[in-house]
Short mmCIF file of C-alpha atoms in Angstrom, two decimals:
data_model
loop_
_atom_site.label_atom_id
_atom_site.label_comp_id
_atom_site.label_asym_id
_atom_site.label_seq_id
_atom_site.Cartn_x
_atom_site.Cartn_y
_atom_site.Cartn_z
CA UNK A 1 26.02 108.33 111.48
CA UNK A 2 25.74 107.14 107.73
CA UNK A 3 26.63 103.60 107.07
CA UNK A 4 29.98 102.88 105.45
CA UNK A 5 29.76 102.02 101.73
CA UNK A 6 30.81 98.77 100.35
CA UNK A 7 33.97 100.21 98.98
CA UNK A 8 34.93 101.80 102.33
CA UNK A 9 34.34 98.49 104.09
CA UNK A 10 36.57 96.81 101.51
CA UNK A 11 39.37 99.39 102.16
CA UNK A 12 39.06 98.82 105.96
CA UNK A 13 39.29 95.07 105.52
CA UNK A 14 42.29 95.36 103.24
CA UNK A 15 43.99 97.72 105.77
CA UNK A 16 43.37 95.19 108.68
CA UNK A 17 44.61 92.41 106.45
CA UNK A 18 47.96 94.13 105.64
CA UNK A 19 48.53 94.91 109.34
CA UNK A 20 47.98 91.33 110.22
CA UNK A 21 50.31 90.41 107.42
CA UNK A 22 52.99 92.66 108.58
CA UNK A 23 52.73 91.06 112.05
CA UNK A 24 53.17 87.72 110.50
CA UNK A 25 56.45 88.85 108.96
CA UNK A 26 58.04 88.40 112.44
CA UNK A 27 56.52 85.01 112.96
CA UNK A 28 57.36 83.33 109.66
CA UNK A 29 61.09 84.08 109.57
CA UNK A 30 63.62 81.57 110.62
CA UNK A 31 66.10 84.15 111.67
CA UNK A 32 67.25 84.45 115.18
CA UNK A 33 65.48 86.91 117.50
CA UNK A 34 68.69 87.85 119.44
CA UNK A 35 69.87 91.38 119.23
CA UNK A 36 73.21 91.82 117.57
CA UNK A 37 76.24 93.23 118.97
CA UNK A 38 78.68 93.89 116.15
CA UNK A 39 81.42 91.66 117.61
CA UNK A 40 84.79 90.77 116.22
CA UNK A 41 84.01 87.06 117.18
CA UNK A 42 82.79 86.72 113.53
CA UNK A 43 86.22 87.26 112.00
CA UNK A 44 89.16 84.91 112.37
CA UNK A 45 91.74 85.02 115.22
CA UNK A 46 94.46 86.02 112.80
CA UNK A 47 92.53 88.97 111.57
CA UNK A 48 91.68 90.10 115.10
CA UNK A 49 95.34 89.96 115.94
CA UNK A 50 96.20 92.17 112.92
CA UNK A 51 93.66 94.77 114.14
CA UNK A 52 95.15 94.57 117.65
CA UNK A 53 98.59 95.34 116.24
CA UNK A 54 97.20 98.43 114.54
CA UNK A 55 95.77 99.63 117.81
CA UNK A 56 99.15 99.03 119.69
CA UNK A 57 100.98 100.79 116.80
CA UNK A 58 98.72 103.78 117.22
CA UNK A 59 99.30 103.88 120.91
CA UNK A 60 103.17 103.70 120.48
CA UNK A 61 103.15 106.31 117.78
CA UNK A 62 100.95 108.65 120.02
CA UNK A 63 103.37 108.26 122.85
CA UNK A 64 106.32 109.00 120.56
CA UNK A 65 104.49 112.18 119.19
CA UNK A 66 103.39 113.14 122.79
CA UNK A 67 106.87 113.04 124.20
CA UNK A 68 108.59 114.51 121.10
CA UNK A 69 109.10 117.83 123.01
CA UNK A 70 111.50 116.11 125.52
CA UNK A 71 115.01 116.54 124.29
CA UNK A 72 117.45 113.65 124.46
CA UNK A 73 120.19 113.39 127.13
CA UNK A 74 123.44 113.37 125.02
CA UNK A 75 126.36 111.16 126.06
CA UNK A 76 129.70 111.28 124.38
CA UNK A 77 133.12 109.93 124.85
CA UNK A 78 136.24 110.20 122.80
CA UNK A 79 139.63 108.53 122.97
CA UNK A 80 142.61 109.45 120.84
CA UNK A 81 146.29 108.39 120.87
CA UNK A 82 148.92 110.23 118.88
CA UNK A 83 152.82 110.20 118.68
CA UNK A 84 153.98 113.50 117.24
CA UNK A 85 157.87 113.80 117.29
CA UNK A 86 157.87 110.45 118.94
CA UNK A 87 155.91 111.43 122.03
CA UNK A 88 152.94 109.25 122.81
CA UNK A 89 149.99 111.17 124.00
CA UNK A 90 146.63 109.96 125.05
CA UNK A 91 143.59 112.13 125.16
CA UNK A 92 140.20 111.23 126.58
CA UNK A 93 137.09 113.33 126.86
CA UNK A 94 133.49 112.75 128.11
CA UNK A 95 130.42 114.83 128.16
CA UNK A 96 126.84 114.75 129.25
CA UNK A 97 124.86 117.57 127.74
CA UNK A 98 121.15 118.55 127.42
CA UNK A 99 119.26 121.13 125.29
CA UNK A 100 115.72 121.12 126.65
CA UNK A 101 112.97 123.38 125.56
CA UNK A 102 110.87 124.48 128.63
CA UNK A 103 108.56 127.06 126.92
CA UNK A 104 107.26 127.19 123.43
CA UNK A 105 104.32 129.71 123.71
CA UNK A 106 101.95 126.82 124.21
CA UNK A 107 103.53 124.61 121.64
CA UNK A 108 104.31 121.88 124.18
CA UNK A 109 100.74 121.85 125.51
CA UNK A 110 99.14 121.77 122.14
CA UNK A 111 101.71 119.31 120.88
CA UNK A 112 100.60 116.89 123.57
CA UNK A 113 96.95 117.42 122.78
CA UNK A 114 97.52 117.00 119.02
CA UNK A 115 99.22 113.67 119.76
CA UNK A 116 96.25 112.41 121.82
CA UNK A 117 93.81 113.67 119.05
CA UNK A 118 95.88 111.88 116.49
CA UNK A 119 95.69 108.65 118.39
CA UNK A 120 91.92 108.98 118.70
CA UNK A 121 91.56 109.52 114.97
CA UNK A 122 93.88 106.74 114.08
CA UNK A 123 91.90 104.32 116.43
CA UNK A 124 88.71 105.29 114.68
CA UNK A 125 90.36 104.51 111.30
CA UNK A 126 91.14 100.99 112.56
CA UNK A 127 87.57 100.69 113.94
CA UNK A 128 86.06 101.56 110.60
CA UNK A 129 88.22 98.92 108.79
CA UNK A 130 87.53 96.29 111.37
CA UNK A 131 83.66 96.94 111.40
CA UNK A 132 83.73 96.73 107.58
CA UNK A 133 85.45 93.27 107.72
CA UNK A 134 82.82 92.15 110.35
CA UNK A 135 80.04 93.55 108.16
CA UNK A 136 81.50 91.63 105.11
CA UNK A 137 81.74 88.46 107.20
CA UNK A 138 78.18 88.54 108.42
CA UNK A 139 76.92 89.48 104.99
CA UNK A 140 78.55 86.37 103.61
CA UNK A 141 76.79 84.41 106.32
CA UNK A 142 73.43 85.93 105.42
CA UNK A 143 73.99 85.43 101.79
CA UNK A 144 74.91 81.68 102.28
CA UNK A 145 71.69 81.13 104.21
CA UNK A 146 69.76 83.09 101.55
CA UNK A 147 71.29 81.07 98.84
CA UNK A 148 70.19 77.75 100.67
CA UNK A 149 66.57 79.07 100.70
CA UNK A 150 66.89 79.98 96.91
CA UNK A 151 68.35 76.47 96.22
CA UNK A 152 65.48 74.89 98.07
CA UNK A 153 63.06 77.17 96.23
CA UNK A 154 64.60 76.31 92.83
CA UNK A 155 64.24 72.56 93.53
CA UNK A 156 60.55 73.09 94.18
CA UNK A 157 60.26 74.94 90.85
CA UNK A 158 62.02 72.03 89.22
CA UNK A 159 59.43 69.66 90.78
CA UNK A 160 56.59 71.76 89.35
CA UNK A 161 58.30 71.70 85.95
CA UNK A 162 58.66 67.87 86.20
CA UNK A 163 54.87 67.71 87.14
CA UNK A 164 54.02 69.98 84.15
CA UNK A 165 56.21 67.76 81.87
CA UNK A 166 54.51 64.62 83.06
CA UNK A 167 51.06 66.17 82.36
CA UNK A 168 52.26 67.40 78.86
CA UNK A 169 53.64 63.83 78.07
CA UNK A 170 50.12 62.27 78.99
CA UNK A 171 48.34 64.88 76.91
CA UNK A 172 50.75 64.44 74.00
CA UNK A 173 50.41 60.60 74.06
CA UNK A 174 46.57 60.91 74.16
CA UNK A 175 46.65 63.24 71.22
CA UNK A 176 45.44 66.36 73.21
CA UNK A 177 48.70 68.40 72.44
CA UNK A 178 51.15 68.58 69.69
CA UNK A 179 54.93 68.19 70.18
CA UNK A 180 55.67 71.86 70.48
CA UNK A 181 54.07 72.16 73.99
CA UNK A 182 55.96 69.00 75.12
CA UNK A 183 59.26 70.52 73.79
CA UNK A 184 58.58 73.80 75.63
CA UNK A 185 57.96 71.96 78.94
CA UNK A 186 61.28 69.99 78.44
CA UNK A 187 63.20 73.24 77.78
CA UNK A 188 61.65 74.93 80.71
CA UNK A 189 62.66 71.91 83.01
CA UNK A 190 66.17 71.89 81.68
CA UNK A 191 66.58 75.78 82.08
CA UNK A 192 65.50 75.62 85.70
CA UNK A 193 67.92 72.67 86.43
CA UNK A 194 70.73 74.67 84.96
CA UNK A 195 69.96 77.68 87.04
CA UNK A 196 69.99 75.34 90.11
CA UNK A 197 73.54 74.30 89.20
CA UNK A 198 74.58 77.98 88.99
CA UNK A 199 73.06 78.68 92.41
CA UNK A 200 74.84 75.78 93.90
CA UNK A 201 78.16 77.01 92.46
CA UNK A 202 77.47 80.56 93.82
CA UNK A 203 76.79 79.09 97.19
CA UNK A 204 80.05 77.29 97.34
CA UNK A 205 81.85 80.53 96.22
CA UNK A 206 80.32 82.27 99.24
CA UNK A 207 81.30 79.54 101.63
CA UNK A 208 84.87 79.65 100.37
CA UNK A 209 84.99 83.33 100.93
CA UNK A 210 83.47 83.01 104.37
CA UNK A 211 86.11 80.41 105.53
CA UNK A 212 88.81 82.88 104.61
CA UNK A 213 87.25 85.48 106.86
CA UNK A 214 86.17 83.45 109.83
CA UNK A 215 87.19 80.54 111.98
CA UNK A 216 83.59 79.69 112.70
CA UNK A 217 81.44 77.07 110.76
CA UNK A 218 78.60 78.66 108.83
CA UNK A 219 76.53 75.54 109.47
CA UNK A 220 76.66 76.14 113.19
CA UNK A 221 76.00 79.79 113.25
CA UNK A 222 72.64 81.43 113.41
CA UNK A 223 71.97 84.54 111.42
CA UNK A 224 71.85 87.47 113.76
CA UNK A 225 68.73 89.62 113.86
CA UNK A 226 69.28 93.41 113.29
CA UNK A 227 66.77 95.75 114.73
CA UNK A 228 65.61 98.89 112.98
CA UNK A 229 67.45 102.09 113.91
CA UNK A 230 66.08 105.55 114.31
CA UNK A 231 67.92 108.34 112.37
CA UNK A 232 68.84 109.85 115.76
CA UNK A 233 70.38 106.63 116.94
CA UNK A 234 72.31 106.10 113.68
CA UNK A 235 73.75 109.57 113.71
CA UNK A 236 74.45 109.69 117.49
CA UNK A 237 76.51 106.39 117.51
CA UNK A 238 77.85 106.57 113.99
CA UNK A 239 81.55 105.76 114.01
CA UNK A 240 82.07 107.44 110.67
CA UNK A 241 80.80 110.60 111.94
CA UNK A 242 82.85 110.19 115.19
CA UNK A 243 85.93 109.80 112.93
CA UNK A 244 85.20 113.00 110.94
CA UNK A 245 84.75 114.85 114.31
CA UNK A 246 88.08 113.48 115.55
CA UNK A 247 89.81 114.64 112.40
CA UNK A 248 88.31 118.13 112.85
CA UNK A 249 89.67 118.21 116.38
CA UNK A 250 93.07 117.00 115.30
CA UNK A 251 93.26 119.62 112.68
CA UNK A 252 92.29 122.32 114.87
CA UNK A 253 94.99 121.47 117.27
CA UNK A 254 97.40 121.37 114.37
CA UNK A 255 96.58 124.99 113.73
CA UNK A 256 97.89 125.82 117.29
CA UNK A 257 100.88 123.62 116.97
CA UNK A 258 101.81 125.25 113.70
CA UNK A 259 101.27 128.82 115.00
CA UNK A 260 103.36 128.10 118.04
CA UNK A 261 106.46 127.11 115.96
CA UNK A 262 106.97 130.71 115.10
CA UNK A 263 106.60 132.25 118.60
CA UNK A 264 109.35 132.63 121.14
CA UNK A 265 110.68 129.68 122.96
CA UNK A 266 112.87 129.22 125.86
CA UNK A 267 115.41 126.42 126.13
CA UNK A 268 117.36 125.16 129.19
CA UNK A 269 120.99 124.29 128.33
CA UNK A 270 123.48 122.42 130.52
CA UNK A 271 126.35 120.07 130.42
CA UNK A 272 128.99 118.17 132.32
CA UNK A 273 132.46 117.61 130.89
CA UNK A 274 135.54 115.49 131.69
CA UNK A 275 138.96 115.39 130.11
CA UNK A 276 142.19 113.42 130.66
CA UNK A 277 145.49 113.99 128.96
CA UNK A 278 148.55 111.69 129.35
CA UNK A 279 152.10 111.69 127.79
CA UNK A 280 153.49 108.39 128.23
CA UNK A 281 156.80 109.05 126.47
CA UNK A 282 157.81 111.91 128.63
CA UNK A 283 156.32 110.01 131.61
CA UNK A 284 154.54 113.13 132.69
CA UNK A 285 151.65 112.51 135.18
CA UNK A 286 148.15 112.54 133.57
CA UNK A 287 146.28 115.79 133.89
CA UNK A 288 142.63 115.29 134.58
CA UNK A 289 139.82 117.74 135.14
CA UNK A 290 135.99 118.21 134.93
CA UNK A 291 133.66 121.15 134.76
CA UNK A 292 130.08 121.99 133.97
CA UNK A 293 127.96 124.69 132.57
CA UNK A 294 124.26 125.68 132.45
CA UNK A 295 122.02 128.36 131.26
CA UNK A 296 119.14 129.27 129.04
CA UNK A 297 118.47 130.39 125.51
CA UNK A 298 115.69 132.46 124.08
CA UNK A 299 114.97 132.41 120.38
CA UNK A 300 112.20 133.31 117.90
CA UNK A 301 112.42 132.07 114.35
CA UNK A 302 111.68 134.58 111.58
CA UNK A 303 110.64 132.48 108.62
CA UNK A 304 109.57 133.95 105.31
CA UNK A 305 107.21 130.92 104.83
CA UNK A 306 105.60 131.09 108.30
CA UNK A 307 102.40 132.72 107.01
CA UNK A 308 101.86 130.12 104.37
CA UNK A 309 102.60 127.32 106.69
CA UNK A 310 99.91 128.78 109.17
CA UNK A 311 97.41 129.25 106.32
CA UNK A 312 97.94 125.67 105.01
CA UNK A 313 96.94 124.36 108.51
CA UNK A 314 93.96 126.74 108.65
CA UNK A 315 92.75 125.53 105.22
CA UNK A 316 93.09 121.92 106.24
CA UNK A 317 90.93 122.62 109.31
CA UNK A 318 88.28 124.38 107.35
CA UNK A 319 88.22 121.53 104.75
CA UNK A 320 87.83 119.10 107.76
CA UNK A 321 84.79 121.11 108.93
CA UNK A 322 83.35 120.99 105.49
CA UNK A 323 83.92 117.20 105.39
CA UNK A 324 82.07 116.67 108.61
CA UNK A 325 79.10 118.56 107.39
CA UNK A 326 79.16 116.72 104.11
CA UNK A 327 79.39 113.37 106.03
CA UNK A 328 76.26 114.23 107.89
CA UNK A 329 74.45 114.79 104.60
CA UNK A 330 75.82 111.62 103.14
CA UNK A 331 74.66 109.56 106.10
CA UNK A 332 71.20 111.14 106.15
CA UNK A 333 70.90 110.15 102.42
CA UNK A 334 72.23 106.66 103.19
CA UNK A 335 69.69 106.21 105.97
CA UNK A 336 66.70 107.30 103.82
CA UNK A 337 67.83 105.09 100.96
CA UNK A 338 68.14 101.99 103.35
CA UNK A 339 64.66 102.72 104.82
CA UNK A 340 63.26 102.97 101.24
CA UNK A 341 64.84 99.67 100.27
CA UNK A 342 63.52 97.95 103.38
CA UNK A 343 60.08 99.30 102.67
CA UNK A 344 60.17 97.86 99.17
CA UNK A 345 61.21 94.49 100.56
CA UNK A 346 58.38 94.65 103.12
CA UNK A 347 55.93 95.17 100.28
CA UNK A 348 57.29 92.15 98.59
CA UNK A 349 57.05 90.18 101.76
CA UNK A 350 53.27 91.21 102.11
CA UNK A 351 52.81 90.01 98.57
CA UNK A 352 54.39 86.59 99.30
CA UNK A 353 52.29 86.37 102.57
CA UNK A 354 49.22 87.14 100.43
CA UNK A 355 50.21 84.30 98.17
CA UNK A 356 50.75 82.02 101.12
CA UNK A 357 47.18 82.79 102.28
CA UNK A 358 45.92 82.24 98.70
CA UNK A 359 47.65 79.00 98.04
CA UNK A 360 46.77 77.65 101.50
CA UNK A 361 43.00 78.13 100.56
CA UNK A 362 43.46 76.67 97.12
CA UNK A 363 45.34 73.71 98.43
CA UNK A 364 42.69 73.02 101.00
CA UNK A 365 39.84 73.22 98.35
CA UNK A 366 41.93 71.22 95.82
CA UNK A 367 42.53 68.37 98.41
CA UNK A 368 38.71 68.12 98.77
CA UNK A 369 38.17 67.99 95.08
CA UNK A 370 40.97 65.40 94.72
CA UNK A 371 39.27 63.23 97.31
CA UNK A 372 36.07 63.73 95.43
CA UNK A 373 37.85 62.63 92.19
CA UNK A 374 37.62 66.02 90.50
CA UNK A 375 41.37 66.94 90.76
CA UNK A 376 44.52 64.93 90.26
CA UNK A 377 47.57 64.34 92.45
CA UNK A 378 49.41 66.62 89.96
CA UNK A 379 47.30 69.47 91.06
CA UNK A 380 47.75 68.87 94.80
CA UNK A 381 51.54 68.51 94.40
CA UNK A 382 51.84 71.66 92.32
CA UNK A 383 49.97 73.84 94.75
CA UNK A 384 51.81 72.33 97.64
CA UNK A 385 55.15 73.29 96.02
CA UNK A 386 53.83 76.70 95.25
CA UNK A 387 52.78 77.33 98.76
CA UNK A 388 56.31 76.30 99.97
CA UNK A 389 57.88 78.59 97.27
CA UNK A 390 55.88 81.52 98.66
CA UNK A 391 57.07 80.76 102.16
CA UNK A 392 60.65 80.65 101.10
CA UNK A 393 60.10 83.93 99.25
CA UNK A 394 59.15 85.62 102.43
CA UNK A 395 62.24 84.32 104.18
CA UNK A 396 64.51 85.43 101.30
CA UNK A 397 62.98 88.95 101.52
CA UNK A 398 63.64 89.00 105.22
CA UNK A 399 67.38 88.41 104.59
CA UNK A 400 67.32 91.12 101.97
CA UNK A 401 66.13 93.46 104.72
CA UNK A 402 68.71 92.23 107.11
CA UNK A 403 71.44 92.95 104.50
CA UNK A 404 70.07 96.42 103.98
CA UNK A 405 70.26 97.08 107.75
CA UNK A 406 73.83 95.67 107.76
CA UNK A 407 74.99 98.62 105.74
CA UNK A 408 73.85 100.86 108.59
CA UNK A 409 75.34 98.57 111.34
CA UNK A 410 78.71 98.62 109.54
CA UNK A 411 79.27 102.17 110.84
CA UNK A 412 77.04 102.06 114.01
CA UNK A 413 78.52 101.28 117.48
CA UNK A 414 76.17 101.87 120.43
CA UNK A 415 78.95 102.03 122.97
CA UNK A 416 78.26 105.56 124.31
CA UNK A 417 81.55 106.01 126.15
CA UNK A 418 84.00 104.42 123.77
CA UNK A 419 86.66 106.97 122.79
#
């Protein structure tokens, strides 16, 4: 077998190096390693109660719709007193009547199923809104931690600018540099300091927003770690897609309900009646009697707009089918975009880890030269800060990856059996 060329050996070494760096990505991060369950514990108790009321409202509205075919039992009572020609007459009448549909060509069955499907769709709507709020709250938590890393990083950059400024002062006073270089160093230091103030302001704004969303203290919380999802997982447990399927089922049942409205129906009728008449002037004894009736009624509406009504429900169903398919395409595109973004952040992490390796070696060599008198404390401090900056870069990019994954977890619920 021919020996590998020098270039091939270099490529192999680079490949091995990148694999090692990728493995280091999971050991250099300070993010927790616990798997996340997208929990409503992140949002405040008041907001949780609001969503609970939404679920309760959906349940009550579903029951109302499910039982809408049950006719009310009508109770009536009337009392009248008249005195025509001086005769005082009192008339009383009471009745209990019912007009109950018992057959609607499948309309009752489909109406109940439609009510249940409507509740399922409405609950998914609440789920989506709640998950978005949870996602926004967790995103704020991640951004706060990321801003702390950036502030720490900026302070190190300011320290390096201070070191650079001190060096430029010494060189200027010794006549090695003109005032222009010193002025540039001062401007650079001031610019980075102003940027630090902006970062601190941005962090306080994030903290303020977080406190309106959650009862928890961001200082006591650990950033949850989101695992990578496969596309199959993402689509299988995607609540947005489940919602689209629930809407399709609801609209399909609505077709049946609409069609049944224009078919024959049978209604059971019945009533119990009571009357009492009394003439007080003539002192005639009161006459009182009661009676009942029952029967049934068959009717079929002939409506000129029935065809258009049925067509509207059919079109709505076909539109829901298209929306479901379109949602699948959108989710596939979202997944691919997130994976691409994560890949880019991983490349940046690899670069930062390569910098860590480079600065570590340079710092080690510089300390030796400093001890030998060939390098200054400025050189050691600058490289030490640069090493810490690269370490912070890796942590910042890791949170960027987590924020990308959070856009997937916003509509991902691995509950299997839920609804």
